[in-house]
Tab-separated table of C-alpha atoms in Angstrom:
chain	number	residue	atom	x	y	z
A	7	ASP	CA	22.674	-48.013	20.437
A	8	THR	CA	20.169	-50.421	18.944
A	9	GLY	CA	18.495	-51.221	22.271
A	10	ALA	CA	16.888	-54.631	22.452
A	11	VAL	CA	16.942	-56.850	19.385
A	12	GLY	CA	14.109	-59.203	18.448
A	13	PRO	CA	14.436	-62.825	17.273
A	14	THR	CA	14.503	-61.744	13.603
A	15	GLY	CA	17.067	-59.006	14.234
A	16	TYR	CA	14.551	-56.134	14.404
A	17	ALA	CA	16.227	-53.408	16.473
A	18	GLU	CA	14.325	-51.614	19.211
A	19	LYS	CA	15.571	-48.240	17.958
A	20	ASP	CA	13.843	-48.925	14.633
A	21	ALA	CA	10.632	-50.158	16.269
A	22	ASN	CA	10.566	-47.140	18.588
A	23	LEU	CA	11.065	-44.658	15.756
A	24	ALA	CA	8.418	-46.312	13.578
A	25	GLN	CA	5.943	-46.067	16.471
A	26	ALA	CA	6.958	-42.472	17.207
A	27	LEU	CA	6.427	-41.379	13.613
A	28	VAL	CA	2.913	-42.844	13.556
A	29	LEU	CA	2.136	-41.228	16.926
A	30	LYS	CA	3.488	-37.909	15.671
A	31	GLN	CA	1.255	-38.039	12.599
A	32	ARG	CA	-1.820	-38.885	14.701
A	33	LEU	CA	-1.074	-36.163	17.264
A	34	ILE	CA	-0.583	-33.515	14.577
A	35	ALA	CA	-3.966	-34.526	13.136
A	36	GLU	CA	-5.389	-33.794	16.623
A	37	GLY	CA	-3.821	-30.323	16.559
A	38	VAL	CA	-0.923	-31.105	18.885
A	39	LYS	CA	2.531	-29.595	18.425
A	40	VAL	CA	5.045	-32.450	18.517
A	41	ILE	CA	8.773	-32.213	19.283
A	42	MET	CA	10.771	-35.315	18.378
A	43	THR	CA	14.101	-36.038	20.028
A	44	ARG	CA	15.142	-37.818	16.840
A	45	THR	CA	13.687	-38.341	13.384
A	46	GLY	CA	16.225	-40.800	12.004
A	47	ASN	CA	19.292	-42.765	13.033
A	48	GLU	CA	20.975	-39.922	14.890
A	49	ASN	CA	22.214	-40.809	18.358
A	50	VAL	CA	20.670	-38.594	21.025
A	51	PRO	CA	22.188	-39.354	24.438
A	52	LEU	CA	19.720	-40.329	27.141
A	53	ASN	CA	20.410	-37.278	29.294
A	54	GLN	CA	19.781	-34.893	26.378
A	55	ARG	CA	16.270	-36.141	25.641
A	56	PRO	CA	14.533	-34.546	28.651
A	57	ALA	CA	16.654	-31.437	28.043
A	58	ILE	CA	15.243	-31.200	24.507
A	59	ALA	CA	11.721	-31.377	25.928
A	60	TRP	CA	12.519	-28.664	28.479
A	61	GLU	CA	14.231	-26.378	25.944
A	62	ASN	CA	11.100	-26.600	23.791
A	63	ARG	CA	8.845	-26.005	26.812
A	64	ALA	CA	6.996	-29.271	26.265
A	65	ASP	CA	3.872	-29.814	28.336
A	66	ILE	CA	4.317	-33.595	28.405
A	67	LEU	CA	7.214	-35.969	27.711
A	68	ILE	CA	6.394	-39.383	26.260
A	69	SER	CA	9.221	-41.828	25.733
A	70	LEU	CA	8.429	-44.835	23.522
A	71	HIS	CA	10.289	-48.089	24.035
A	72	ASN	CA	9.898	-51.831	23.642
A	73	ASN	CA	10.999	-54.229	26.294
A	74	ALA	CA	13.379	-57.168	26.568
A	75	LEU	CA	14.304	-59.609	29.296
A	76	PRO	CA	17.607	-60.164	31.005
A	77	TYR	CA	19.250	-63.534	30.574
A	78	GLY	CA	17.209	-66.089	32.442
A	79	GLY	CA	14.014	-64.012	32.191
A	80	ASN	CA	10.878	-66.024	31.509
A	81	PRO	CA	8.969	-64.747	28.432
A	82	PHE	CA	5.961	-66.828	29.453
A	83	VAL	CA	5.656	-64.634	32.541
A	84	LYS	CA	7.072	-61.237	31.492
A	85	ARG	CA	5.577	-59.983	28.250
A	86	GLY	CA	3.116	-57.412	26.978
A	87	PHE	CA	2.903	-53.672	27.607
A	88	GLY	CA	3.872	-51.543	30.578
A	89	VAL	CA	3.882	-47.871	31.547
A	90	TYR	CA	6.414	-46.224	33.869
A	91	TYR	CA	6.369	-42.940	35.776
A	92	TYR	CA	8.667	-41.394	38.382
A	93	THR	CA	7.323	-38.112	39.708
A	94	PRO	CA	3.959	-37.820	41.480
A	95	MET	CA	2.789	-35.314	38.849
A	96	SER	CA	3.242	-38.031	36.201
A	97	LEU	CA	1.112	-40.675	37.915
A	98	ALA	CA	-2.266	-39.477	36.582
A	99	LEU	CA	-0.892	-39.396	33.020
A	100	ALA	CA	0.651	-42.849	33.419
A	101	LYS	CA	-2.620	-44.270	34.790
A	102	GLU	CA	-4.654	-42.909	31.877
A	103	ILE	CA	-2.268	-44.192	29.210
A	104	HIS	CA	-1.959	-47.550	30.952
A	105	GLN	CA	-5.748	-47.903	31.168
A	106	ALA	CA	-6.091	-47.038	27.469
A	107	TYR	CA	-3.563	-49.785	26.646
A	108	VAL	CA	-5.534	-52.225	28.830
A	109	GLU	CA	-8.702	-51.388	26.890
A	110	THR	CA	-6.928	-51.619	23.520
A	111	TYR	CA	-5.339	-55.009	24.100
A	112	VAL	CA	-8.086	-56.928	25.909
A	113	ALA	CA	-8.585	-60.601	25.164
A	114	GLY	CA	-10.283	-61.001	21.800
A	115	SER	CA	-8.775	-57.844	20.301
A	116	GLU	CA	-6.703	-57.924	17.127
A	117	PHE	CA	-3.479	-57.732	19.138
A	118	GLN	CA	-3.601	-59.627	22.386
A	119	LEU	CA	-0.985	-58.450	24.845
A	120	ARG	CA	-0.629	-59.035	28.536
A	121	ASP	CA	-0.765	-56.151	30.931
A	122	ASP	CA	2.787	-56.115	32.238
A	123	GLY	CA	1.825	-53.324	34.628
A	124	LEU	CA	1.950	-49.725	35.703
A	125	TYR	CA	5.216	-49.050	37.492
A	126	TYR	CA	7.045	-46.449	39.479
A	127	GLY	CA	10.465	-46.502	37.844
A	128	ASN	CA	13.636	-44.518	38.325
A	129	LEU	CA	14.251	-44.195	34.591
A	130	ALA	CA	16.096	-41.244	33.044
A	131	LEU	CA	13.259	-40.293	30.720
A	132	ALA	CA	10.591	-40.581	33.392
A	133	ARG	CA	12.517	-38.378	35.847
A	134	ALA	CA	11.926	-35.086	33.985
A	135	PRO	CA	10.988	-32.752	36.846
A	136	GLN	CA	9.651	-29.944	34.675
A	137	MET	CA	6.684	-31.748	33.089
A	138	PRO	CA	4.678	-34.948	33.436
A	139	ALA	CA	6.748	-37.708	31.829
A	140	VAL	CA	6.035	-41.356	31.102
A	141	LEU	CA	7.956	-44.184	29.507
A	142	ILE	CA	5.844	-46.659	27.565
A	143	GLU	CA	6.941	-50.200	26.753
A	144	SER	CA	4.454	-51.259	24.051
A	145	ALA	CA	5.637	-54.850	23.654
A	146	TYR	CA	8.518	-57.235	24.330
A	147	MET	CA	10.951	-57.250	21.406
A	148	ILE	CA	12.213	-60.701	22.300
A	149	VAL	CA	8.813	-62.422	22.167
A	150	PRO	CA	8.365	-63.529	18.524
A	151	GLU	CA	4.625	-62.731	18.337
A	152	GLU	CA	5.145	-59.304	19.858
A	153	GLU	CA	8.113	-58.530	17.600
A	154	ALA	CA	5.861	-59.424	14.634
A	155	TYR	CA	3.203	-56.977	15.910
A	156	LEU	CA	5.806	-54.210	16.142
A	157	LYS	CA	6.531	-54.555	12.423
A	158	THR	CA	2.939	-53.748	11.409
A	159	ASP	CA	1.325	-50.385	10.782
A	160	ALA	CA	-1.895	-51.654	12.359
A	161	PHE	CA	-0.149	-52.281	15.697
A	162	ARG	CA	1.631	-48.937	15.551
A	163	ARG	CA	-1.710	-47.203	14.935
A	164	ALA	CA	-3.320	-49.113	17.812
A	165	CYS	CA	-0.520	-47.984	20.149
A	166	ALA	CA	-0.829	-44.384	18.942
A	167	ASP	CA	-4.597	-44.478	19.441
A	168	ALA	CA	-4.202	-45.842	22.974
A	169	ILE	CA	-1.694	-43.123	23.843
A	170	ILE	CA	-3.933	-40.413	22.409
A	171	THR	CA	-6.922	-41.767	24.323
A	172	GLY	CA	-4.863	-41.644	27.520
A	173	LEU	CA	-3.672	-38.116	26.743
A	174	LYS	CA	-7.219	-36.908	26.108
A	175	ARG	CA	-8.448	-38.400	29.363
A	176	TYR	CA	-5.544	-36.846	31.219
A	177	ALA	CA	-6.152	-33.458	29.606
A	178	GLY	CA	-9.830	-33.739	30.550
A	179	GLN	CA	-8.775	-33.751	34.220
A	180	MET	CA	-6.969	-30.412	33.896
A	181	ARG	CA	-8.456	-27.134	35.072
A	182	ARG	CA	-9.828	-24.941	32.354
A	183	LYS	CA	-8.143	-21.551	31.928
């Protein structure tokens, strides 16, 4: 399943994996243990992804995606980044990551993206009941400028940095042992 496909044929699955690999590298540098649901072109069914997180006793589940529009959708209105959560325990995490994206992509920054919003969404990867889980849509694959961003290491690093900033803020709210 390629997911969405951009105007130049760039597949969402490839954009997502490229982002995930940069995020993994940055998280490991921060001392975080990272479990990937896939590291290449293997097909991991949607329902198995939260199960992989649970089997590995993950503390947090982050699902990286890039958006598209249904036929008739207006790319002049719907574009940019968005963060989704489902369970109440995921809301604080979603808010922190969303706010970090807002700060990263403000007007005048290297990559200018609209804030598409913070949403409650009944999405398979956000429904994980065992741990806070968020689904992040970093850009819209079908918007040419945003697809071009997704192909660059600089954009991938900016997304990873925003996610890590959100994670650190979220972790800072936790009780100390």
